[in-house]
Short mmCIF file of C-alpha atoms in Angstrom, two decimals:
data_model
loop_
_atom_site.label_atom_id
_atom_site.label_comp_id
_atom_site.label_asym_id
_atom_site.label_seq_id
_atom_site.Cartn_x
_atom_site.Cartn_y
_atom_site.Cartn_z
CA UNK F 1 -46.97 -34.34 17.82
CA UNK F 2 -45.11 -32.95 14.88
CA UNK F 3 -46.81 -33.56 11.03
CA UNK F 4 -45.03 -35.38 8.97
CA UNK F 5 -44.45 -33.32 5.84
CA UNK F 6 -43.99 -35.17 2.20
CA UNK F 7 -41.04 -36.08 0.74
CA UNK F 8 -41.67 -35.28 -2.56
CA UNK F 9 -44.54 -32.61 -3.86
CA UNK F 10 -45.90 -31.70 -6.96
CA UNK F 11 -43.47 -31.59 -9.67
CA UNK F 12 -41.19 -33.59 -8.20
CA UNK F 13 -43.05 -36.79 -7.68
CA UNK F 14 -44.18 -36.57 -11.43
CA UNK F 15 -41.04 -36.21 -12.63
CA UNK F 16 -39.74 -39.39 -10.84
CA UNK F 17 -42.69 -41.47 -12.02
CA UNK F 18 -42.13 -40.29 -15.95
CA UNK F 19 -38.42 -41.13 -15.38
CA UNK F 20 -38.70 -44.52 -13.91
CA UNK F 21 -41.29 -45.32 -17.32
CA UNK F 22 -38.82 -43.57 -19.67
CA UNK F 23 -36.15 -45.91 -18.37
CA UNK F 24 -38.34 -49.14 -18.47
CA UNK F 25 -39.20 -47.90 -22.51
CA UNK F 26 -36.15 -47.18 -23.06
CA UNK F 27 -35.18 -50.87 -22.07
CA UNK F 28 -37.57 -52.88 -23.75
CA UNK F 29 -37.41 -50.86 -26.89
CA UNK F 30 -33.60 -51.20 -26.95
CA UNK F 31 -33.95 -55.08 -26.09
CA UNK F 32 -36.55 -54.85 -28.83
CA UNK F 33 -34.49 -53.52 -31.08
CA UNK F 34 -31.44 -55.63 -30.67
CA UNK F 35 -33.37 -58.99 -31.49
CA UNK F 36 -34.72 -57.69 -34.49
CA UNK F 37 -31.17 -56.38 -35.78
CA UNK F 38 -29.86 -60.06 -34.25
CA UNK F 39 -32.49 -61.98 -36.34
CA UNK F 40 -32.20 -59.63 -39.01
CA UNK F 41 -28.43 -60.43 -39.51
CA UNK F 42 -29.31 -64.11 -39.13
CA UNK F 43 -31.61 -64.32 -41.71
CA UNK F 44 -29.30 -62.50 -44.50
CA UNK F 45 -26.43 -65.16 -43.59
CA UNK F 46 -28.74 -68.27 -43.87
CA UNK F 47 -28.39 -70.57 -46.59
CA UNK F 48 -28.83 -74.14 -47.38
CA UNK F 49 -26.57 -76.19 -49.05
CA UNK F 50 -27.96 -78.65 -51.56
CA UNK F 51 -26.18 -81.36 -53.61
CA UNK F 52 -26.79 -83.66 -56.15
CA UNK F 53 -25.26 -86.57 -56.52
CA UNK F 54 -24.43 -87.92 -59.82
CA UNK F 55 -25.70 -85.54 -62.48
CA UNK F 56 -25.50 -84.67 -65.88
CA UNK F 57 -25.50 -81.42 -67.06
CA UNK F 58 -29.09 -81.80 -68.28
CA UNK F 59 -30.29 -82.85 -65.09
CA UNK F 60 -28.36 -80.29 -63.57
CA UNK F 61 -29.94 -77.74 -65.07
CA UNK F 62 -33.40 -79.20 -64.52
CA UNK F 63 -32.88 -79.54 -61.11
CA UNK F 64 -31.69 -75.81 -60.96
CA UNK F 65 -35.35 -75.20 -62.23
CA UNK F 66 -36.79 -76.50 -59.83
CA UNK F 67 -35.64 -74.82 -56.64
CA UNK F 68 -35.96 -71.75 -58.11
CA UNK F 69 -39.27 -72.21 -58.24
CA UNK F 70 -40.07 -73.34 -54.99
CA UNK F 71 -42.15 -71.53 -52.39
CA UNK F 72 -39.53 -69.66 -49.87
CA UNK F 73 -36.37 -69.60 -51.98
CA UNK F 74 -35.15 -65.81 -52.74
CA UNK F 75 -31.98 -67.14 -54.80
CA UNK F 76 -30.12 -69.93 -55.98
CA UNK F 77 -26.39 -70.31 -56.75
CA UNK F 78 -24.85 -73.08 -58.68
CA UNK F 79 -21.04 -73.20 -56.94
CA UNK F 80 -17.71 -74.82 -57.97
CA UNK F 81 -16.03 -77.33 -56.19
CA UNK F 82 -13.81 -74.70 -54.57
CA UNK F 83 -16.51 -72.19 -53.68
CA UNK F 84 -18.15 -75.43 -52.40
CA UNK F 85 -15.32 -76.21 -50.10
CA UNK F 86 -15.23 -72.68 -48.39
CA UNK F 87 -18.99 -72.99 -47.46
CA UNK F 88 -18.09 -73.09 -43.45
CA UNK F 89 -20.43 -75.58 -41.66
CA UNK F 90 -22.82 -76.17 -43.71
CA UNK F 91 -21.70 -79.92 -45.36
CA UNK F 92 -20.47 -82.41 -42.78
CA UNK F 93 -17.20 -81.81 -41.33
CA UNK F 94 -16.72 -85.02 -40.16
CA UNK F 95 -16.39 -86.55 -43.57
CA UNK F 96 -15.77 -83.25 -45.95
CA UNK F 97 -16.89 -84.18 -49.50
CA UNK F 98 -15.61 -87.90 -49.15
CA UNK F 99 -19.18 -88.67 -49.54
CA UNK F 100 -19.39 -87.40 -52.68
CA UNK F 101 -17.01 -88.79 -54.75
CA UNK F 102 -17.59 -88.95 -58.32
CA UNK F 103 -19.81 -92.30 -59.43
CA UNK F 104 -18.85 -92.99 -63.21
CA UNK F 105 -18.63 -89.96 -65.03
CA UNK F 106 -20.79 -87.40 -63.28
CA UNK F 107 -19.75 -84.73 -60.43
CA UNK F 108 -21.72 -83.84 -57.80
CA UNK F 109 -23.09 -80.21 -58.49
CA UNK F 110 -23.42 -77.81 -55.72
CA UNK F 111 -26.08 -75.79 -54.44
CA UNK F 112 -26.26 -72.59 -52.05
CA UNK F 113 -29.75 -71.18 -51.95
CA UNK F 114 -31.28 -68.41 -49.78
CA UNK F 115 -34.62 -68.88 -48.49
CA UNK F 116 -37.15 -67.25 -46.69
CA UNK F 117 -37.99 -66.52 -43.19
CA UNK F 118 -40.73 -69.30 -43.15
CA UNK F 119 -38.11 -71.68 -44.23
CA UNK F 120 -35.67 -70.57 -41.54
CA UNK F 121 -38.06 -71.36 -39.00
CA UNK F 122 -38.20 -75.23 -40.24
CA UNK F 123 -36.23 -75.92 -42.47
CA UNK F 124 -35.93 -79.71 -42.10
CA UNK F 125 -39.98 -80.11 -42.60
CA UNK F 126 -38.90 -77.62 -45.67
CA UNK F 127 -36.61 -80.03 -47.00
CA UNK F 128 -37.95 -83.39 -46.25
CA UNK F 129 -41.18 -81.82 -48.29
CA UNK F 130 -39.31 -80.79 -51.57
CA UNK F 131 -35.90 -82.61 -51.82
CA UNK F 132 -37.30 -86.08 -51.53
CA UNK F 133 -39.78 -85.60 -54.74
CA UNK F 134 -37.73 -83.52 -56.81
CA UNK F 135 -34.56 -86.06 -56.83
CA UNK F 136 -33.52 -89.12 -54.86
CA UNK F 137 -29.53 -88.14 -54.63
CA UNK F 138 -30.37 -84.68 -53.64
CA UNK F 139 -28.95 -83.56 -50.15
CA UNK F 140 -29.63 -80.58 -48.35
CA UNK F 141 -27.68 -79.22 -45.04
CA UNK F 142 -28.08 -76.20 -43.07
CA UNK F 143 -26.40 -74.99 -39.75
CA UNK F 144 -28.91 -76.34 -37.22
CA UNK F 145 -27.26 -74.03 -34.48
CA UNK F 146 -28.63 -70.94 -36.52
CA UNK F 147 -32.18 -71.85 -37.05
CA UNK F 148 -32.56 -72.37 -33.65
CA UNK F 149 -30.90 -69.65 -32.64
CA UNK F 150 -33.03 -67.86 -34.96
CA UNK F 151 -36.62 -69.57 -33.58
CA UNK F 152 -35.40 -68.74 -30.49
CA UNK F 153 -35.22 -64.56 -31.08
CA UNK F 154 -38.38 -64.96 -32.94
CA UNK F 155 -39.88 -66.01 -30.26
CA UNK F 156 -38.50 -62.94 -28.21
CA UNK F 157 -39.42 -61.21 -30.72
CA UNK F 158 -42.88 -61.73 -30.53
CA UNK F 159 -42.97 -61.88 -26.34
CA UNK F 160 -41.62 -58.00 -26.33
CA UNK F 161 -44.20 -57.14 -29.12
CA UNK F 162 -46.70 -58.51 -26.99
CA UNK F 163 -45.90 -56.81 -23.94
CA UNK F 164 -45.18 -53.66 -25.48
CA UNK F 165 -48.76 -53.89 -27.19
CA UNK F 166 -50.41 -54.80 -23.13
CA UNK F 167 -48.35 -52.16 -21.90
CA UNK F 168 -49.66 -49.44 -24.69
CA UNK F 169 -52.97 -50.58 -24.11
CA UNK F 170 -53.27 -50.19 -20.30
CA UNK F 171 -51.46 -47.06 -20.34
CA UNK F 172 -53.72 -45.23 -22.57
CA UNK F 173 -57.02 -46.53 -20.94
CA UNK F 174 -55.30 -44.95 -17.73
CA UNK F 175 -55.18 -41.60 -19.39
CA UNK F 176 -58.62 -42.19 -20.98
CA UNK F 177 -60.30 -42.46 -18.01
CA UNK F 178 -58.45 -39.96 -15.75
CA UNK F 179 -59.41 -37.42 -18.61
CA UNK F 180 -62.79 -38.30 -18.59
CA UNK F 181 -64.20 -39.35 -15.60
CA UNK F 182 -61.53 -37.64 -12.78
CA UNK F 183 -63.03 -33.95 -12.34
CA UNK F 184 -60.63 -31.47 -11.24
CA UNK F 185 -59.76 -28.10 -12.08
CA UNK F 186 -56.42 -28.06 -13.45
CA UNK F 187 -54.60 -24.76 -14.56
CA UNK F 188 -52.70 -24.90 -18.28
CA UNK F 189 -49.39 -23.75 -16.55
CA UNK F 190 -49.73 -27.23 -13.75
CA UNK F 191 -50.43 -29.23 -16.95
CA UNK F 192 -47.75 -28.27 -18.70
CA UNK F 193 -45.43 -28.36 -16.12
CA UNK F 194 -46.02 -32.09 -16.43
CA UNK F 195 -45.27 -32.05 -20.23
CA UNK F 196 -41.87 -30.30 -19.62
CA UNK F 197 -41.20 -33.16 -16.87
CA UNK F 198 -42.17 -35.40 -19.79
CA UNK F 199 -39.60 -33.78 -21.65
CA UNK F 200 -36.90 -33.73 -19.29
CA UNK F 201 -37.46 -37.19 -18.37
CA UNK F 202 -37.11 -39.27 -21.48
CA UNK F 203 -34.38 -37.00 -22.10
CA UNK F 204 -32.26 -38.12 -19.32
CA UNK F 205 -33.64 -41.76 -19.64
CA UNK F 206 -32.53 -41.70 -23.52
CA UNK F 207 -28.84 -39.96 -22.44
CA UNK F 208 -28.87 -43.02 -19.46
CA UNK F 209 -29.72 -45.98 -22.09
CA UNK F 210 -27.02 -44.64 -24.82
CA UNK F 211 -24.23 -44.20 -22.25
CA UNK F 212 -25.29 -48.11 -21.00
CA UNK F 213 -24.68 -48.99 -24.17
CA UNK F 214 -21.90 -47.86 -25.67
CA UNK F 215 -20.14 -50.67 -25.22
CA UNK F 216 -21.70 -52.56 -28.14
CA UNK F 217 -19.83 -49.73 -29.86
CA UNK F 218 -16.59 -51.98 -29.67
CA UNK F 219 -19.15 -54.94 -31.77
CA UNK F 220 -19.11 -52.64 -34.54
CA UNK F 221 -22.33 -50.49 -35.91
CA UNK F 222 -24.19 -53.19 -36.39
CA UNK F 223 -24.67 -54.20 -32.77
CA UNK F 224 -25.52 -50.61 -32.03
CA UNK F 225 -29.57 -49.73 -33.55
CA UNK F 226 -31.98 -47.54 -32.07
CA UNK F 227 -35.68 -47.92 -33.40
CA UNK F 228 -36.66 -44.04 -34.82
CA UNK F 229 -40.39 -44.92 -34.63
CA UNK F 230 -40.26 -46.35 -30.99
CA UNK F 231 -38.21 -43.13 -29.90
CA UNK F 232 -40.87 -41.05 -31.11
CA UNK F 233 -43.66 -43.61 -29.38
CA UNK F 234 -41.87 -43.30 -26.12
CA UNK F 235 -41.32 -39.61 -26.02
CA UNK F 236 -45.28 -39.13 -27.56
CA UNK F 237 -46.26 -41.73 -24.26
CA UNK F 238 -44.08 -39.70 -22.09
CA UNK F 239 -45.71 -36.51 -22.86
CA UNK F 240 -49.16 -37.61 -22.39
CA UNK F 241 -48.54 -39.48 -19.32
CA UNK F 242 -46.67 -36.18 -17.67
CA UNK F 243 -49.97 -34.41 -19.17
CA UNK F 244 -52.54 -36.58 -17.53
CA UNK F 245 -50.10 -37.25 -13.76
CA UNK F 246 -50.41 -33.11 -14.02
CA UNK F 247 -54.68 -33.46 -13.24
CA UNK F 248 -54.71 -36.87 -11.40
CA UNK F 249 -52.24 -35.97 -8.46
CA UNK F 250 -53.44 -39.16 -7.02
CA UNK F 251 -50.33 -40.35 -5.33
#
């Protein structure tokens, strides 16, 4: 009977292992990445359109007061009627400002405020708190779409944090205890012939993920972010995983 002989030896199986994780970081930090720059661009075009129906200047301005000093708003905007007839979306379509046609002799004065990312989350427990004590003709409207779109990367958000944090966690209590507790003579040239297979593979993995997606090139710059600090975690986690495959040689 003739041995079978290995496929892969040495080197080569560590470098295969270190490129399959440098492609799996490479994902979720580039997924990770994307939702934050998504949620991100959310938040800076979120705003909620207030009005108040049927006030005088005075009141105006009093009222003006008031949400700038609530908890969660960043800035407040008093608008004409024409700015307030470009705001896309945010008053009801369906009836445009029919509904607010001039009682006696007062307007309606407009509202465009930008609030927080606590607001954003619920904004209609936000508003049915402060709106309904601070006047009785005061209406507020925000795009419902985009607060749930943005709820909904939050909580993406938070589920690739999450994993990334398990992930971390496991991998370093690997190394820790194949460091401490697996005895074996390794040379210095073996170990860092795993660090230069940690090199070459996030390398490749990094050139793989950029090539994948270039396409978000043609969504503008914007649609196109890579996380400095997670590079630098995944190519640090790469070197000490090549380091540590170098003495355990356990597979």
């Amino acid at each position: 009977m003739t041995e079978n002989k290995a496929v892969f030896t040495g080197q080569s199986r560590i470098m295969f292992i270190l490129l399959a994780f440098a492609l799996l970081a490479q994902g979720a930090l580039f997924m990770r990445s994307q939702a934050y720059n998504s949620f991100d661009m959310l938040m800076s075009d979120f705003k909620i359109a207030v009005v108040l129906n049927n006030a005088s200047s005075s009141e105006t301005e009093d009222f003006t007061k008031k949400l700038n000093s609530l908890e969660g708003v960043s800035e407040v905007r008093y608008l004409n009627a024409k700015e307030a007839l470009a705001l896309p979306g945010a008053l009801p379509e369906q009836n445009g400002f029919e509904v607010f046609l001039p009682k006696e002799d007062f307007l309606p004065a407009f509202f465009e405020i930008k609030a927080s990312q606590s607001v954003m989350m619920n904004p209609e427990a936000w508003i049915a708190e402060h709106f309904s004590s601070m006047a009785q003709d005061a209406q507020a409207y925000y795009k419902e779409s985009q607060a749930q779109a943005a709820i909904y990367l939050g909580g993406i958000v938070k589920y690739i944090n999450i994993v990334l944090g398990l992930s971390a966690f496991f991998f370093l209590t690997f190394c820790f205890f194949v460091e401490a507790y697996y005895i074996r003579i390794t040379s210095l040239s073996t170990r860092m012939g795993g660090v230069i297979c940690g090199i070459f593979a996030y390398a490749l993995a990094l050139a793989l993920s950029y090539i994948l997606a270039s396409p978000l090139k043609l969504a503008g710059e914007q649609g196109f972010i890579w996380d400095i600090w997670g590079q630098a975690g995944c190519l640090v986690l790469t070197l000490m995983l090549g380091w540590t495959l170098a003495k355990w040689k356990k597979f």
